[in-house]
């Protein structure tokens, strides 16, 4: 059974940093792409960053240069280091994993609030 468990959200001041982590359980060696998405109140869900098993990354333009996604394939974990946070980064962040033979799974979400 596949499960994604996130941690690391919270309240931070503008300009601050947070690190989100997500751990997958189950068939971790069958994971293709892992990533982070976010949804702010009243807005559609948007891609933040993704990473393939070979380390190829993709970022939303709004976070390039500020966020860094990383992954440990052997542990089935993906992390998102968020620096220079802005109020517009406030959202619920959800971890996503796409498995070769099982489809896509989502974490439960973690709140990130950037406010002074």
N, CA, C and O of each residue as an XYZ file, in Angstrom:
464
protein
N       0.838     -1.192      0.000
C       0.000      0.000      0.000
C       0.875      1.245      0.000
O       1.817      1.349      0.787
N       0.570      2.175     -0.869
C       1.361      3.384     -1.011
C       0.845      4.464     -0.075
O      -0.361      4.667      0.063
N       1.772      5.145      0.560
C       1.412      6.277      1.422
C       2.510      7.324      1.317
O       3.695      6.991      1.276
N       2.114      8.586      1.274
C       3.057      9.704      1.263
C       2.794     10.532      2.513
O       1.666     10.955      2.765
N       3.839     10.757      3.286
C       3.710     11.502      4.530
C       4.622     12.720      4.475
O       5.831     12.599      4.277
N       4.028     13.891      4.652
C       4.763     15.140      4.559
C       5.055     15.698      5.949
O       4.384     15.373      6.928
N       6.070     16.541      6.001
C       6.396     17.251      7.230
C       7.134     18.528      6.873
O       7.668     18.670      5.773
N       7.155     19.466      7.832
C       7.995     20.639      7.680
C       7.297     21.951      7.395
O       7.971     22.973      7.265
N       6.001     21.972      7.292
C       5.330     23.238      7.055
C       5.309     24.096      8.311
O       5.768     23.678      9.374
N       4.768     25.309      8.170
C       4.676     26.182      9.327
C       4.562     27.638      8.949
O       4.286     27.988      7.801
N       4.781     28.481      9.946
C       4.705     29.933      9.776
C       6.117     30.503      9.728
O       6.958     30.179     10.566
N       6.362     31.348      8.747
C       7.689     31.955      8.608
C       7.514     33.389      8.133
O       6.548     33.715      7.442
N       8.448     34.231      8.508
C       8.404     35.625      8.070
C       8.904     35.749      6.631
O       9.670     34.906      6.163
N       8.477     36.783      5.940
C       9.003     37.020      4.586
C      10.524     37.074      4.583
O      11.143     37.687      5.453
N      11.112     36.421      3.588
C      12.565     36.333      3.517
C      13.139     35.133      4.227
O      14.327     34.841      4.098
N      12.310     34.436      4.975
C      12.774     33.276      5.720
C      12.824     32.009      4.877
O      12.585     32.026      3.670
N      13.143     30.907      5.557
C      13.311     29.621      4.877
C      12.518     28.534      5.589
O      12.297     28.592      6.798
N      12.100     27.555      4.821
C      11.482     26.350      5.348
C      11.926     25.173      4.485
O      12.272     25.328      3.314
N      11.905     24.009      5.094
C      12.218     22.797      4.336
C      11.078     21.809      4.507
O      10.722     21.442      5.626
N      10.513     21.384      3.395
C       9.459     20.374      3.406
C      10.057     19.020      3.045
O      10.958     18.920      2.212
N       9.542     17.991      3.685
C       9.983     16.637      3.382
C       8.783     15.738      3.161
O       7.706     15.966      3.711
N       8.984     14.721      2.355
C       7.915     13.765      2.049
C       8.543     12.381      1.943
O       9.537     12.186      1.243
N       7.954     11.435      2.641
C       8.444     10.067      2.606
C       7.369      9.150      2.053
O       6.233      9.148      2.528
N       7.735      8.375      1.050
C       6.813      7.415      0.451
C       7.049      6.037      1.057
O       8.174      5.679      1.405
N       5.989      5.289      1.175
C       6.091      3.899      1.606
C       5.463      3.029      0.526
O       4.658      3.495     -0.281
N       5.846      1.761      0.527
C       5.339      0.873     -0.506
C       6.409      0.584     -1.537
O       7.568      0.357     -1.189
N       6.034      0.591     -2.787
C       6.941      0.239     -3.881
C       7.807      1.425     -4.293
O       7.673      1.957     -5.395
N       8.703      1.832     -3.384
C       9.460      3.069     -3.625
C      10.388      2.963     -4.834
O      10.728      3.984     -5.433
N      10.799      1.765     -5.202
C      11.689      1.617     -6.347
C      10.919      1.646     -7.676
O      11.513      1.560     -8.751
N       9.614      1.767     -7.584
C       8.779      1.910     -8.778
C       8.355      3.356     -9.020
O       7.529      3.630     -9.890
N       8.932      4.289     -8.234
C       8.551      5.692     -8.376
C       9.277      6.305     -9.570
O      10.493      6.170     -9.710
N       8.522      6.972    -10.415
C       9.094      7.648    -11.576
C       9.426      9.094    -11.206
O      10.591      9.448    -11.019
N       8.417      9.896    -11.106
C       8.603     11.323    -10.809
C       8.028     11.634     -9.433
O       6.969     11.128     -9.062
N       8.733     12.467     -8.685
C       8.211     12.998     -7.417
C       8.180     14.517     -7.521
O       8.971     15.122     -8.244
N       7.266     15.111     -6.795
C       7.178     16.557     -6.898
C       6.349     17.181     -5.800
O       5.789     16.503     -4.938
N       6.291     18.498     -5.864
C       5.500     19.291     -4.929
C       4.562     20.199     -5.718
O       4.930     20.791     -6.732
N       3.353     20.281     -5.215
C       2.346     21.165     -5.776
C       1.795     22.006     -4.631
O       1.940     21.644     -3.464
N       1.171     23.116     -4.964
C       0.586     23.946     -3.927
C      -0.744     24.533     -4.386
O      -1.011     24.684     -5.579
N      -1.562     24.857     -3.395
C      -2.846     25.481     -3.679
C      -3.125     26.534     -2.631
O      -3.212     26.238     -1.439
N      -3.263     27.756     -3.081
C      -3.603     28.864     -2.196
C      -5.118     29.031     -2.176
O      -5.792     28.595     -3.109
N      -5.666     29.648     -1.140
C      -7.118     29.838     -1.056
C      -7.659     30.565     -2.273
O      -7.141     31.617     -2.650
N      -8.688     30.019     -2.887
C      -9.313     30.654     -4.032
C      -8.568     30.501     -5.336
O      -8.971     31.068     -6.353
N      -7.474     29.735     -5.322
C      -6.683     29.556     -6.536
C      -6.604     28.086     -6.915
O      -6.865     27.205     -6.095
N      -6.245     27.836     -8.155
C      -6.069     26.467     -8.609
C      -4.742     25.909     -8.111
O      -3.802     26.647     -7.815
N      -4.699     24.590     -8.028
C      -3.449     23.926     -7.669
C      -2.419     24.172     -8.767
O      -2.740     24.143     -9.955
N      -1.180     24.412     -8.350
C      -0.123     24.660     -9.327
C       1.123     23.840     -8.992
O       1.400     23.529     -7.833
N       1.847     23.509    -10.031
C       3.103     22.794     -9.860
C       4.142     23.725     -9.246
O       4.257     24.886     -9.639
N       4.883     23.216     -8.297
C       6.002     23.962     -7.708
C       7.318     23.445     -8.287
O       8.109     24.209     -8.841
N       7.538     22.141     -8.150
C       8.781     21.550     -8.644
C       8.599     20.043     -8.748
O       7.852     19.435     -7.980
N       9.301     19.452     -9.720
C       9.321     17.998     -9.857
C      10.751     17.528    -10.071
O      11.625     18.301    -10.463
N      10.971     16.245     -9.807
C      12.288     15.667    -10.003
C      12.128     14.216    -10.434
O      11.329     13.477     -9.858
N      12.882     13.811    -11.439
C      12.828     12.427    -11.896
C      13.806     11.565    -11.100
O      14.585     12.077    -10.295
N      13.759     10.278    -11.326
C      14.669      9.382    -10.643
C      16.128      9.613    -11.008
O      17.021      9.269    -10.234
N      16.377     10.186    -12.161
C      17.746     10.484    -12.588
C      18.169     11.897    -12.210
O      19.270     12.330    -12.548
N      17.298     12.614    -11.512
C      17.667     13.920    -10.992
C      17.326     15.112    -11.866
O      17.768     16.227    -11.587
N      16.565     14.902    -12.896
C      16.159     16.023    -13.752
C      15.048     16.792    -13.045
O      14.038     16.216    -12.639
N      15.247     18.083    -12.905
C      14.312     18.915    -12.162
C      13.547     19.874    -13.066
O      13.977     20.215    -14.168
N      12.401     20.288    -12.553
C      11.567     21.266    -13.252
C      10.944     22.160    -12.190
O      10.429     21.670    -11.185
N      10.990     23.475    -12.412
C      10.477     24.420    -11.425
C       9.474     25.379    -12.058
O       9.572     25.718    -13.237
N       8.526     25.799    -11.263
C       7.673     26.902    -11.677
C       8.525     28.162    -11.749
O       9.448     28.341    -10.954
N       8.220     29.025    -12.694
C       9.003     30.252    -12.852
C       9.009     31.074    -11.566
O       9.998     31.734    -11.249
N       7.922     31.030    -10.842
C       7.784     31.856     -9.648
C       8.708     31.435     -8.509
O       8.921     32.206     -7.574
N       9.256     30.231     -8.573
C      10.111     29.760     -7.481
C      11.552     29.515     -7.911
O      12.394     29.194     -7.072
N      11.850     29.659     -9.184
C      13.210     29.424     -9.680
C      14.202     30.340     -8.964
O      13.970     31.539     -8.804
N      15.304     29.741     -8.542
C      16.326     30.497     -7.839
C      16.088     30.624     -6.342
O      16.976     31.052     -5.605
N      14.897     30.255     -5.890
C      14.582     30.343     -4.459
C      14.341     28.964     -3.839
O      14.707     28.724     -2.688
N      13.732     28.070     -4.599
C      13.405     26.732     -4.101
C      14.320     25.704     -4.751
O      14.725     25.849     -5.905
N      14.638     24.660     -3.987
C      15.432     23.563     -4.512
C      14.787     22.240     -4.125
O      14.538     21.986     -2.946
N      14.518     21.400     -5.113
C      13.955     20.078     -4.862
C      15.077     19.050     -4.912
O      15.991     19.147     -5.730
N      14.991     18.073     -4.030
C      15.980     17.000     -4.004
C      15.276     15.690     -3.655
O      14.142     15.675     -3.176
N      15.973     14.615     -3.907
C      15.330     13.301     -3.764
C      16.376     12.254     -3.402
O      17.513     12.317     -3.870
N      15.989     11.292     -2.567
C      16.818     10.132     -2.262
C      16.044      8.906     -2.726
O      15.107      8.473     -2.055
N      16.422      8.355     -3.843
C      15.661      7.254     -4.439
C      15.585      6.038     -3.516
O      14.534      5.408     -3.401
N      16.689      5.714     -2.866
C      16.743      4.517     -2.037
C      15.823      4.608     -0.824
O      15.450      3.590     -0.241
N      15.463      5.824     -0.452
C      14.591      6.008      0.715
C      13.175      6.402      0.306
O      12.278      6.427      1.149
N      12.960      6.705     -0.950
C      11.647      7.145     -1.391
C      11.247      8.480     -0.815
O      10.074      8.712     -0.523
N      12.223      9.369     -0.648
C      11.958     10.671     -0.054
C      12.221     11.797     -1.057
O      13.064     11.683     -1.947
N      11.488     12.861     -0.883
C      11.688     14.071     -1.669
C      11.575     15.260     -0.727
O      10.728     15.281      0.166
N      12.434     16.244     -0.934
C      12.454     17.423     -0.081
C      12.373     18.677     -0.928
O      12.724     18.680     -2.108
N      11.905     19.737     -0.301
C      11.821     21.032     -0.965
C      12.396     22.074     -0.019
O      11.796     22.389      1.009
N      13.546     22.600     -0.367
C      14.160     23.686      0.399
C      13.650     24.999     -0.164
O      13.850     25.303     -1.341
N      12.992     25.774      0.683
C      12.384     27.028      0.244
C      13.077     28.186      0.930
O      13.015     28.313      2.153
N      13.730     29.023      0.164
C      14.432     30.190      0.673
C      13.786     31.463      0.147
O      13.020     31.437     -0.816
N      14.103     32.561      0.786
C      13.577     33.869      0.355
C      12.068     33.824      0.164
O      11.542     34.284     -0.850
N      11.392     33.270      1.139
C       9.952     33.083      1.009
C       9.215     34.415      0.967
O       9.608     35.396      1.598
N       8.139     34.408      0.203
C       7.314     35.600      0.000
C       5.891     35.305      0.470
O       5.489     34.142      0.519
N       5.130     36.328      0.811
C       3.731     36.081      1.212
C       2.944     35.314      0.152
O       2.052     34.535      0.487
N       3.264     35.526     -1.101
C       2.540     34.815     -2.165
C       2.890     33.328     -2.247
O       2.277     32.593     -3.022
N       3.851     32.885     -1.470
C       4.154     31.455     -1.377
C       3.221     30.742     -0.391
O       3.245     29.516     -0.283
N       2.419     31.498      0.309
C       1.488     30.911      1.270
C       0.496     29.998      0.558
O      -0.184     30.415     -0.380
N       0.420     28.754      1.013
C      -0.445     27.763      0.379
C      -0.352     26.451      1.148
O       0.475     26.286      2.045
N      -1.221     25.532      0.771
C      -1.067     24.148      1.207
C      -0.194     23.443      0.172
O      -0.504     23.435     -1.019
N       0.885     22.862      0.638
C       1.820     22.170     -0.243
C       1.584     20.662     -0.126
O       1.482     20.117      0.973
N       1.502     20.012     -1.267
C       1.243     18.572     -1.291
C       2.321     17.856     -2.095
O       2.730     18.307     -3.165
N       2.756     16.760     -1.566
C       3.742     15.899     -2.214
C       3.024     14.990     -3.217
O       1.899     14.551     -2.974
N       3.668     14.720     -4.315
C       3.113     13.850     -5.350
C       4.161     12.855     -5.800
O       5.333     13.202     -5.941
N       3.740     11.608     -6.030
C       4.637     10.584     -6.562
C       3.913      9.819     -7.664
O       2.788      9.354     -7.477
N       4.561      9.698     -8.795
C       4.002      8.953     -9.921
C       4.776      7.657    -10.056
O       5.982      7.656    -10.301
N       4.069      6.565     -9.892
C       4.673      5.246     -9.968
C       4.530      4.689    -11.378
O       3.547      4.957    -12.069
N       5.521      3.914    -11.793
C       5.498      3.335    -13.140
C       4.271      2.470    -13.361
O       3.691      2.493    -14.447
N       3.869      1.716    -12.366
C       2.796      0.754    -12.569
C       1.587      0.958    -11.668
O       0.666      0.141    -11.673
N       1.579      2.047    -10.889
C       0.495      2.251     -9.935
C      -0.223      3.579    -10.104
O      -1.258      3.811     -9.478
N       0.319      4.456    -10.948
C      -0.298      5.758    -11.105
C       0.222      6.771    -10.096
O       1.296      6.595     -9.522
N      -0.549      7.832     -9.887
C      -0.124      8.948     -9.045
C      -0.746      8.890     -7.660
O      -1.908      8.518     -7.493
N       0.048      9.262     -6.681
C      -0.412      9.337     -5.298
C      -0.060     10.701     -4.714
O       0.885     11.363     -5.143
N      -0.862     11.102     -3.711
C      -0.696     12.416     -3.090
C      -0.555     12.287     -1.586
O      -1.115     11.388     -0.958
N       0.206     13.210     -1.030
C       0.256     13.336      0.415
C      -0.948     14.121      0.902
O      -1.768     14.585      0.110
N      -1.043     14.264      2.225
C      -2.213     14.897      2.809
C      -2.133     16.423      2.770
O      -3.147     17.105      2.920
N      -0.956     16.943      2.573
C      -0.764     18.388      2.498
C      -0.216     18.970      3.782
O      -0.505     18.485      4.876
N       0.582     20.018      3.634
C       1.126     20.726      4.793
C       1.029     22.225      4.521
O       1.324     22.694      3.421
N       0.612     22.961      5.542
C       0.388     24.397      5.376
C       1.697     25.168      5.506
O       2.469     24.960      6.442
N       1.926     26.052      4.560
C       3.035     27.000      4.627
C       2.433     28.398      4.627
O       1.703     28.769      3.708
N       2.744     29.169      5.661
C       2.245     30.535      5.773
C       3.424     31.484      5.904
O       4.257     31.343      6.799
N       3.482     32.446      5.006
C       4.550     33.443      5.018
C       3.923     34.785      5.376
O       3.189     35.383      4.590
N       4.232     35.232      6.571
C       3.591     36.456      7.065
C       4.435     37.080      8.163
O       5.117     36.385      8.917
N       4.375     38.397      8.240
C       5.075     39.095      9.317
C       4.141     39.348     10.489
O       4.553     39.927     11.494
